[in-house]
GROMACS .gro file of N, CA and C in nm:
model
  384
    1MET      N    1  -1.190   1.520  -3.200
    1MET     CA    2  -1.221   1.403  -3.278
    1MET      C    3  -1.321   1.321  -3.213
    2SER      N    4  -1.422   1.277  -3.295
    2SER     CA    5  -1.526   1.198  -3.231
    2SER      C    6  -1.496   1.041  -3.240
    3THR      N    7  -1.505   0.979  -3.138
    3THR     CA    8  -1.480   0.837  -3.141
    3THR      C    9  -1.622   0.751  -3.102
    4PRO      N   10  -1.617   0.619  -3.117
    4PRO     CA   11  -1.731   0.561  -3.062
    4PRO      C   12  -1.759   0.561  -2.911
    5PHE      N   13  -1.653   0.608  -2.839
    5PHE     CA   14  -1.676   0.612  -2.698
    5PHE      C   15  -1.679   0.768  -2.659
    6ALA      N   16  -1.698   0.857  -2.744
    6ALA     CA   17  -1.715   0.993  -2.707
    6ALA      C   18  -1.822   1.018  -2.602
    7SER      N   19  -1.938   0.962  -2.621
    7SER     CA   20  -2.040   0.980  -2.511
    7SER      C   21  -2.005   0.949  -2.376
    8PHE      N   22  -1.911   0.859  -2.357
    8PHE     CA   23  -1.855   0.822  -2.215
    8PHE      C   24  -1.772   0.946  -2.160
    9ASP      N   25  -1.714   1.003  -2.250
    9ASP     CA   26  -1.624   1.120  -2.202
    9ASP      C   27  -1.723   1.236  -2.159
   10GLN      N   28  -1.853   1.236  -2.180
   10GLN     CA   29  -1.933   1.343  -2.130
   10GLN      C   30  -1.984   1.296  -1.989
   11GLY      N   31  -1.959   1.178  -1.959
   11GLY     CA   32  -2.032   1.120  -1.827
   11GLY      C   33  -1.953   1.123  -1.712
   12MET      N   34  -1.990   1.063  -1.608
   12MET     CA   35  -1.931   1.056  -1.483
   12MET      C   36  -1.927   0.915  -1.444
   13ILE      N   37  -1.822   0.876  -1.360
   13ILE     CA   38  -1.824   0.741  -1.296
   13ILE      C   39  -1.858   0.765  -1.145
   14LEU      N   40  -1.964   0.705  -1.110
   14LEU     CA   41  -2.031   0.730  -0.977
   14LEU      C   42  -2.014   0.592  -0.891
   15HIS      N   43  -1.955   0.602  -0.777
   15HIS     CA   44  -1.964   0.487  -0.692
   15HIS      C   45  -1.938   0.536  -0.545
   16ASP      N   46  -2.014   0.488  -0.450
   16ASP     CA   47  -2.007   0.531  -0.310
   16ASP      C   48  -2.013   0.692  -0.311
   17SER      N   49  -1.930   0.759  -0.260
   17SER     CA   50  -1.934   0.903  -0.251
   17SER      C   51  -1.841   0.969  -0.356
   18GLU      N   52  -1.789   0.884  -0.443
   18GLU     CA   53  -1.687   0.941  -0.543
   18GLU      C   54  -1.753   0.966  -0.675
   19CYS      N   55  -1.714   1.066  -0.735
   19CYS     CA   56  -1.765   1.112  -0.864
   19CYS      C   57  -1.650   1.158  -0.958
   20THR      N   58  -1.616   1.071  -1.055
   20THR     CA   59  -1.495   1.086  -1.142
   20THR      C   60  -1.533   1.112  -1.288
   21PRO      N   61  -1.497   1.228  -1.340
   21PRO     CA   62  -1.523   1.250  -1.487
   21PRO      C   63  -1.465   1.130  -1.573
   22ALA      N   64  -1.532   1.074  -1.657
   22ALA     CA   65  -1.485   0.970  -1.742
   22ALA      C   66  -1.364   1.017  -1.823
   23ALA      N   67  -1.372   1.150  -1.876
   23ALA     CA   68  -1.287   1.198  -1.964
   23ALA      C   69  -1.146   1.210  -1.895
   24SER      N   70  -1.140   1.209  -1.750
   24SER     CA   71  -1.010   1.222  -1.686
   24SER      C   72  -0.935   1.088  -1.680
   25LEU      N   73  -0.996   0.996  -1.705
   25LEU     CA   74  -0.941   0.853  -1.710
   25LEU      C   75  -0.858   0.823  -1.819
   26ASN      N   76  -0.734   0.775  -1.803
   26ASN     CA   77  -0.643   0.752  -1.911
   26ASN      C   78  -0.670   0.622  -1.987
   27TRP      N   79  -0.625   0.618  -2.110
   27TRP     CA   80  -0.617   0.492  -2.196
   27TRP      C   81  -0.476   0.431  -2.161
   28ASN      N   82  -0.485   0.304  -2.141
   28ASN     CA   83  -0.358   0.235  -2.115
   28ASN      C   84  -0.338   0.129  -2.217
   29LYS      N   85  -0.208   0.098  -2.248
   29LYS     CA   86  -0.182  -0.018  -2.335
   29LYS      C   87  -0.214  -0.142  -2.250
   30HIS      N   88  -0.262  -0.253  -2.325
   30HIS     CA   89  -0.285  -0.378  -2.252
   30HIS      C   90  -0.142  -0.426  -2.228
   31PRO      N   91  -0.153  -0.486  -2.110
   31PRO     CA   92  -0.002  -0.529  -2.057
   31PRO      C   93   0.055  -0.644  -2.145
   32THR      N   94  -0.036  -0.730  -2.210
   32THR     CA   95   0.016  -0.842  -2.284
   32THR      C   96  -0.008  -0.830  -2.435
   33PHE      N   97  -0.108  -0.772  -2.482
   33PHE     CA   98  -0.155  -0.777  -2.626
   33PHE      C   99  -0.124  -0.649  -2.697
   34ALA      N  100  -0.042  -0.657  -2.790
   34ALA     CA  101  -0.003  -0.527  -2.874
   34ALA      C  102  -0.130  -0.478  -2.946
   35GLY      N  103  -0.149  -0.342  -2.971
   35GLY     CA  104  -0.263  -0.290  -3.044
   35GLY      C  105  -0.386  -0.289  -2.963
   36VAL      N  106  -0.375  -0.314  -2.844
   36VAL     CA  107  -0.504  -0.322  -2.758
   36VAL      C  108  -0.497  -0.214  -2.638
   37PHE      N  109  -0.599  -0.136  -2.629
   37PHE     CA  110  -0.596  -0.029  -2.536
   37PHE      C  111  -0.718  -0.035  -2.433
   38LEU      N  112  -0.709   0.003  -2.310
   38LEU     CA  113  -0.807  -0.013  -2.209
   38LEU      C  114  -0.823   0.123  -2.131
   39LYS      N  115  -0.954   0.154  -2.112
   39LYS     CA  116  -0.989   0.258  -2.023
   39LYS      C  117  -1.065   0.198  -1.915
   40ASN      N  118  -1.005   0.194  -1.785
   40ASN     CA  119  -1.073   0.123  -1.676
   40ASN      C  120  -1.174   0.218  -1.614
   41LEU      N  121  -1.293   0.193  -1.640
   41LEU     CA  122  -1.408   0.287  -1.587
   41LEU      C  123  -1.434   0.252  -1.438
   42LEU      N  124  -1.440   0.120  -1.398
   42LEU     CA  125  -1.470   0.078  -1.270
   42LEU      C  126  -1.387  -0.050  -1.236
   43THR      N  127  -1.295  -0.027  -1.143
   43THR     CA  128  -1.218  -0.141  -1.116
   43THR      C  129  -1.270  -0.237  -1.021
   44GLY      N  130  -1.214  -0.360  -1.004
   44GLY     CA  131  -1.252  -0.438  -0.905
   44GLY      C  132  -1.247  -0.378  -0.755
   45GLU      N  133  -1.139  -0.305  -0.734
   45GLU     CA  134  -1.111  -0.245  -0.614
   45GLU      C  135  -1.231  -0.161  -0.566
   46ALA      N  136  -1.291  -0.093  -0.650
   46ALA     CA  137  -1.408  -0.006  -0.624
   46ALA      C  138  -1.540  -0.076  -0.587
   47SER      N  139  -1.529  -0.202  -0.637
   47SER     CA  140  -1.670  -0.280  -0.621
   47SER      C  141  -1.646  -0.391  -0.513
   48GLY      N  142  -1.542  -0.391  -0.440
   48GLY     CA  143  -1.497  -0.498  -0.339
   48GLY      C  144  -1.480  -0.621  -0.412
   49GLY      N  145  -1.415  -0.614  -0.536
   49GLY     CA  146  -1.374  -0.728  -0.602
   49GLY      C  147  -1.479  -0.804  -0.683
   50ALA      N  148  -1.604  -0.745  -0.694
   50ALA     CA  149  -1.714  -0.812  -0.751
   50ALA      C  150  -1.731  -0.784  -0.905
   51LEU      N  151  -1.693  -0.665  -0.948
   51LEU     CA  152  -1.719  -0.615  -1.076
   51LEU      C  153  -1.615  -0.529  -1.131
   52SER      N  154  -1.594  -0.542  -1.270
   52SER     CA  155  -1.511  -0.422  -1.326
   52SER      C  156  -1.557  -0.394  -1.463
   53CYS      N  157  -1.545  -0.271  -1.516
   53CYS     CA  158  -1.601  -0.225  -1.638
   53CYS      C  159  -1.493  -0.159  -1.720
   54HIS      N  160  -1.468  -0.177  -1.842
   54HIS     CA  161  -1.361  -0.129  -1.928
   54HIS      C  162  -1.413  -0.097  -2.063
   55LEU      N  163  -1.361   0.025  -2.119
   55LEU     CA  164  -1.365   0.038  -2.260
   55LEU      C  165  -1.247  -0.022  -2.331
   56VAL      N  166  -1.266  -0.094  -2.433
   56VAL     CA  167  -1.156  -0.171  -2.498
   56VAL      C  168  -1.148  -0.113  -2.647
   57ARG      N  169  -1.031  -0.082  -2.684
   57ARG     CA  170  -1.024  -0.033  -2.819
   57ARG      C  171  -0.902  -0.125  -2.876
   58ILE      N  172  -0.940  -0.198  -2.990
   58ILE     CA  173  -0.844  -0.296  -3.050
   58ILE      C  174  -0.817  -0.231  -3.192
   59GLU      N  175  -0.697  -0.210  -3.213
   59GLU     CA  176  -0.658  -0.142  -3.344
   59GLU      C  177  -0.690  -0.241  -3.462
   60PRO      N  178  -0.695  -0.195  -3.593
   60PRO     CA  179  -0.717  -0.286  -3.700
   60PRO      C  180  -0.630  -0.405  -3.710
   61HIS      N  181  -0.686  -0.513  -3.730
   61HIS     CA  182  -0.614  -0.650  -3.756
   61HIS      C  183  -0.522  -0.691  -3.632
   62MET      N  184  -0.549  -0.632  -3.528
   62MET     CA  185  -0.484  -0.669  -3.398
   62MET      C  186  -0.588  -0.756  -3.323
   63ALA      N  187  -0.542  -0.822  -3.203
   63ALA     CA  188  -0.613  -0.917  -3.133
   63ALA      C  189  -0.582  -0.927  -2.994
   64ILE      N  190  -0.671  -0.956  -2.904
   64ILE     CA  191  -0.660  -1.016  -2.767
   64ILE      C  192  -0.644  -1.165  -2.775
   65GLY      N  193  -0.536  -1.205  -2.762
   65GLY     CA  194  -0.510  -1.348  -2.777
   65GLY      C  195  -0.583  -1.444  -2.701
   66ARG      N  196  -0.580  -1.572  -2.719
   66ARG     CA  197  -0.658  -1.669  -2.642
   66ARG      C  198  -0.618  -1.671  -2.501
   67HIS      N  199  -0.714  -1.660  -2.423
   67HIS     CA  200  -0.700  -1.657  -2.280
   67HIS      C  201  -0.831  -1.697  -2.202
   68THR      N  202  -0.831  -1.711  -2.084
   68THR     CA  203  -0.950  -1.746  -1.993
   68THR      C  204  -0.966  -1.651  -1.883
   69HIS      N  205  -1.075  -1.653  -1.812
   69HIS     CA  206  -1.096  -1.586  -1.688
   69HIS      C  207  -1.154  -1.688  -1.597
   70PRO      N  208  -1.067  -1.746  -1.519
   70PRO     CA  209  -1.112  -1.871  -1.430
   70PRO      C  210  -1.211  -1.832  -1.328
   71ASP      N  211  -1.217  -1.703  -1.281
   71ASP     CA  212  -1.309  -1.663  -1.180
   71ASP      C  213  -1.425  -1.572  -1.214
   72SER      N  214  -1.443  -1.551  -1.342
   72SER     CA  215  -1.541  -1.441  -1.369
   72SER      C  216  -1.613  -1.464  -1.502
   73LEU      N  217  -1.731  -1.418  -1.515
   73LEU     CA  218  -1.807  -1.404  -1.640
   73LEU      C  219  -1.758  -1.271  -1.714
   74GLU      N  220  -1.770  -1.288  -1.842
   74GLU     CA  221  -1.716  -1.165  -1.916
   74GLU      C  222  -1.832  -1.126  -2.017
   75LEU      N  223  -1.873  -0.994  -2.021
   75LEU     CA  224  -1.985  -0.955  -2.109
   75LEU      C  225  -1.923  -0.847  -2.199
   76HIS      N  226  -1.932  -0.880  -2.328
   76HIS     CA  227  -1.890  -0.781  -2.438
   76HIS      C  228  -2.005  -0.705  -2.501
   77GLU      N  229  -1.999  -0.577  -2.505
   77GLU     CA  230  -2.101  -0.514  -2.589
   77GLU      C  231  -2.016  -0.437  -2.702
   78VAL      N  232  -2.048  -0.472  -2.837
   78VAL     CA  233  -1.970  -0.417  -2.932
   78VAL      C  234  -2.038  -0.274  -2.964
   79MET      N  235  -1.953  -0.177  -2.953
   79MET     CA  236  -1.994  -0.048  -2.973
   79MET      C  237  -1.975   0.004  -3.121
   80ALA      N  238  -1.864  -0.043  -3.185
   80ALA     CA  239  -1.837   0.002  -3.322
   80ALA      C  240  -1.725  -0.087  -3.376
   81GLY      N  241  -1.704  -0.075  -3.504
   81GLY     CA  242  -1.606  -0.163  -3.576
   81GLY      C  243  -1.659  -0.292  -3.594
   82SER      N  244  -1.577  -0.386  -3.631
   82SER     CA  245  -1.608  -0.540  -3.640
   82SER      C  246  -1.498  -0.622  -3.616
   83GLY      N  247  -1.530  -0.748  -3.596
   83GLY     CA  248  -1.429  -0.844  -3.562
   83GLY      C  249  -1.497  -0.982  -3.544
   84THR      N  250  -1.412  -1.074  -3.471
   84THR     CA  251  -1.464  -1.203  -3.436
   84THR      C  252  -1.409  -1.251  -3.297
   85CYS      N  253  -1.501  -1.317  -3.226
   85CYS     CA  254  -1.455  -1.368  -3.112
   85CYS      C  255  -1.450  -1.520  -3.121
   86MET      N  256  -1.339  -1.579  -3.105
   86MET     CA  257  -1.316  -1.716  -3.130
   86MET      C  258  -1.338  -1.791  -2.995
   87THR      N  259  -1.422  -1.899  -2.996
   87THR     CA  260  -1.452  -1.971  -2.878
   87THR      C  261  -1.453  -2.125  -2.910
   88PRO      N  262  -1.443  -2.222  -2.820
   88PRO     CA  263  -1.451  -2.356  -2.843
   88PRO      C  264  -1.572  -2.403  -2.934
   89ASP      N  265  -1.671  -2.308  -2.914
   89ASP     CA  266  -1.796  -2.355  -2.988
   89ASP      C  267  -1.795  -2.288  -3.139
   90GLY      N  268  -1.701  -2.214  -3.164
   90GLY     CA  269  -1.674  -2.157  -3.310
   90GLY      C  270  -1.678  -2.016  -3.302
   91PRO      N  271  -1.655  -1.942  -3.409
   91PRO     CA  272  -1.640  -1.800  -3.416
   91PRO      C  273  -1.781  -1.730  -3.405
   92LEU      N  274  -1.779  -1.618  -3.327
   92LEU     CA  275  -1.883  -1.523  -3.310
   92LEU      C  276  -1.857  -1.398  -3.392
   93ALA      N  277  -1.944  -1.361  -3.466
   93ALA     CA  278  -1.931  -1.235  -3.543
   93ALA      C  279  -1.951  -1.121  -3.450
   94TYR      N  280  -1.860  -1.033  -3.445
   94TYR     CA  281  -1.873  -0.899  -3.359
   94TYR      C  282  -1.900  -0.789  -3.453
   95VAL      N  283  -2.026  -0.731  -3.437
   95VAL     CA  284  -2.062  -0.608  -3.512
   95VAL      C  285  -2.142  -0.516  -3.417
   96PRO      N  286  -2.154  -0.395  -3.438
   96PRO     CA  287  -2.216  -0.301  -3.356
   96PRO      C  288  -2.359  -0.358  -3.302
   97GLY      N  289  -2.380  -0.358  -3.172
   97GLY     CA  290  -2.507  -0.408  -3.117
   97GLY      C  291  -2.491  -0.556  -3.072
   98THR      N  292  -2.398  -0.624  -3.095
   98THR     CA  293  -2.371  -0.751  -3.046
   98THR      C  294  -2.332  -0.758  -2.908
   99ILE      N  295  -2.407  -0.850  -2.830
   99ILE     CA  296  -2.375  -0.854  -2.689
   99ILE      C  297  -2.333  -1.012  -2.675
  100SER      N  298  -2.217  -1.041  -2.614
  100SER     CA  299  -2.166  -1.166  -2.598
  100SER      C  300  -2.136  -1.195  -2.458
  101LEU      N  301  -2.192  -1.305  -2.396
  101LEU     CA  302  -2.157  -1.358  -2.269
  101LEU      C  303  -2.061  -1.469  -2.273
  102ILE      N  304  -1.947  -1.455  -2.209
  102ILE     CA  305  -1.838  -1.556  -2.216
  102ILE      C  306  -1.835  -1.617  -2.078
  103ALA      N  307  -1.861  -1.751  -2.073
  103ALA     CA  308  -1.861  -1.825  -1.947
  103ALA      C  309  -1.728  -1.823  -1.880
  104ARG      N  310  -1.731  -1.849  -1.744
  104ARG     CA  311  -1.621  -1.855  -1.671
  104ARG      C  312  -1.524  -1.979  -1.729
  105ASP      N  313  -1.410  -1.939  -1.720
  105ASP     CA  314  -1.285  -2.032  -1.786
  105ASP      C  315  -1.304  -2.080  -1.927
  106MET      N  316  -1.390  -2.002  -2.001
  106MET     CA  317  -1.399  -2.037  -2.145
  106MET      C  318  -1.285  -1.976  -2.222
  107PRO      N  319  -1.207  -2.050  -2.299
  107PRO     CA  320  -1.098  -1.997  -2.381
  107PRO      C  321  -1.160  -1.918  -2.486
  108HIS      N  322  -1.118  -1.798  -2.508
  108HIS     CA  323  -1.148  -1.712  -2.616
  108HIS      C  324  -1.045  -1.617  -2.655
  109ALA      N  325  -1.060  -1.565  -2.785
  109ALA     CA  326  -0.970  -1.466  -2.839
  109ALA      C  327  -1.059  -1.366  -2.911
  110VAL      N  328  -1.022  -1.232  -2.919
  110VAL     CA  329  -1.102  -1.143  -2.998
  110VAL      C  330  -1.007  -1.081  -3.095
  111HIS      N  331  -1.051  -1.087  -3.234
  111HIS     CA  332  -0.970  -1.030  -3.335
  111HIS      C  333  -1.055  -0.909  -3.398
  112ALA      N  334  -0.981  -0.797  -3.428
  112ALA     CA  335  -1.043  -0.682  -3.482
  112ALA      C  336  -1.036  -0.695  -3.632
  113GLY      N  337  -1.129  -0.636  -3.707
  113GLY     CA  338  -1.141  -0.632  -3.848
  113GLY      C  339  -1.059  -0.505  -3.902
  114GLU      N  340  -1.092  -0.469  -4.026
  114GLU     CA  341  -1.013  -0.362  -4.092
  114GLU      C  342  -1.041  -0.230  -4.027
  115ASN      N  343  -1.146  -0.202  -3.960
  115ASN     CA  344  -1.175  -0.078  -3.901
  115ASN      C  345  -1.155  -0.073  -3.758
  116GLY      N  346  -1.095  -0.178  -3.692
  116GLY     CA  347  -1.061  -0.196  -3.554
  116GLY      C  348  -1.192  -0.240  -3.480
  117LEU      N  349  -1.199  -0.247  -3.358
  117LEU     CA  350  -1.300  -0.306  -3.281
  117LEU      C  351  -1.317  -0.217  -3.142
  118TYR      N  352  -1.433  -0.183  -3.112
  118TYR     CA  353  -1.462  -0.104  -2.978
  118TYR      C  354  -1.558  -0.178  -2.894
  119LEU      N  355  -1.527  -0.221  -2.781
  119LEU     CA  356  -1.604  -0.305  -2.680
  119LEU      C  357  -1.616  -0.232  -2.555
  120PHE      N  358  -1.740  -0.244  -2.504
  120PHE     CA  359  -1.757  -0.210  -2.357
  120PHE      C  360  -1.758  -0.355  -2.287
  121ALA      N  361  -1.657  -0.377  -2.203
  121ALA     CA  362  -1.645  -0.507  -2.140
  121ALA      C  363  -1.666  -0.504  -1.983
  122LYS      N  364  -1.737  -0.599  -1.947
  122LYS     CA  365  -1.764  -0.607  -1.794
  122LYS      C  366  -1.734  -0.743  -1.755
  123PHE      N  367  -1.667  -0.748  -1.629
  123PHE     CA  368  -1.629  -0.872  -1.559
  123PHE      C  369  -1.710  -0.872  -1.420
  124VAL      N  370  -1.767  -0.997  -1.411
  124VAL     CA  371  -1.830  -1.021  -1.273
  124VAL      C  372  -1.768  -1.141  -1.223
  125VAL      N  373  -1.710  -1.129  -1.095
  125VAL     CA  374  -1.645  -1.232  -1.029
  125VAL      C  375  -1.757  -1.333  -0.959
  126LEU      N  376  -1.732  -1.449  -0.995
  126LEU     CA  377  -1.816  -1.559  -0.930
  126LEU      C  378  -1.740  -1.619  -0.805
  127LYS      N  379  -1.816  -1.631  -0.701
  127LYS     CA  380  -1.763  -1.695  -0.587
  127LYS      C  381  -1.760  -1.847  -0.604
  128ALA      N  382  -1.650  -1.902  -0.558
  128ALA     CA  383  -1.637  -2.057  -0.572
  128ALA      C  384  -1.736  -2.134  -0.510
   0.00000   0.00000   0.00000
């Protein structure tokens, strides 16, 4: 079955001397938000706490509820589907090709539309 993330499964996660096939990484249920699944491509542990990268799949009409990241910037790249990112500045339309930078400590929520939403999310930790 082809998914918006199928090309990632053909690739490798490379860092330091490690080479991990992306297809070998598991999808995990989000610990807090129902209908949200994560594939952790690069964890903060692998980058000395500086960066993490994740594929995010949000099922139709489900959401990542309002939250903040007090110590990091978050970058969303919309790969497929549609939805809305709710911020204090108003709603942001999420359609394929959208790239959204979310500032440190900015409250936000992400709602998937009728076909779900597929994001490539990256977090960069900022030093105080």
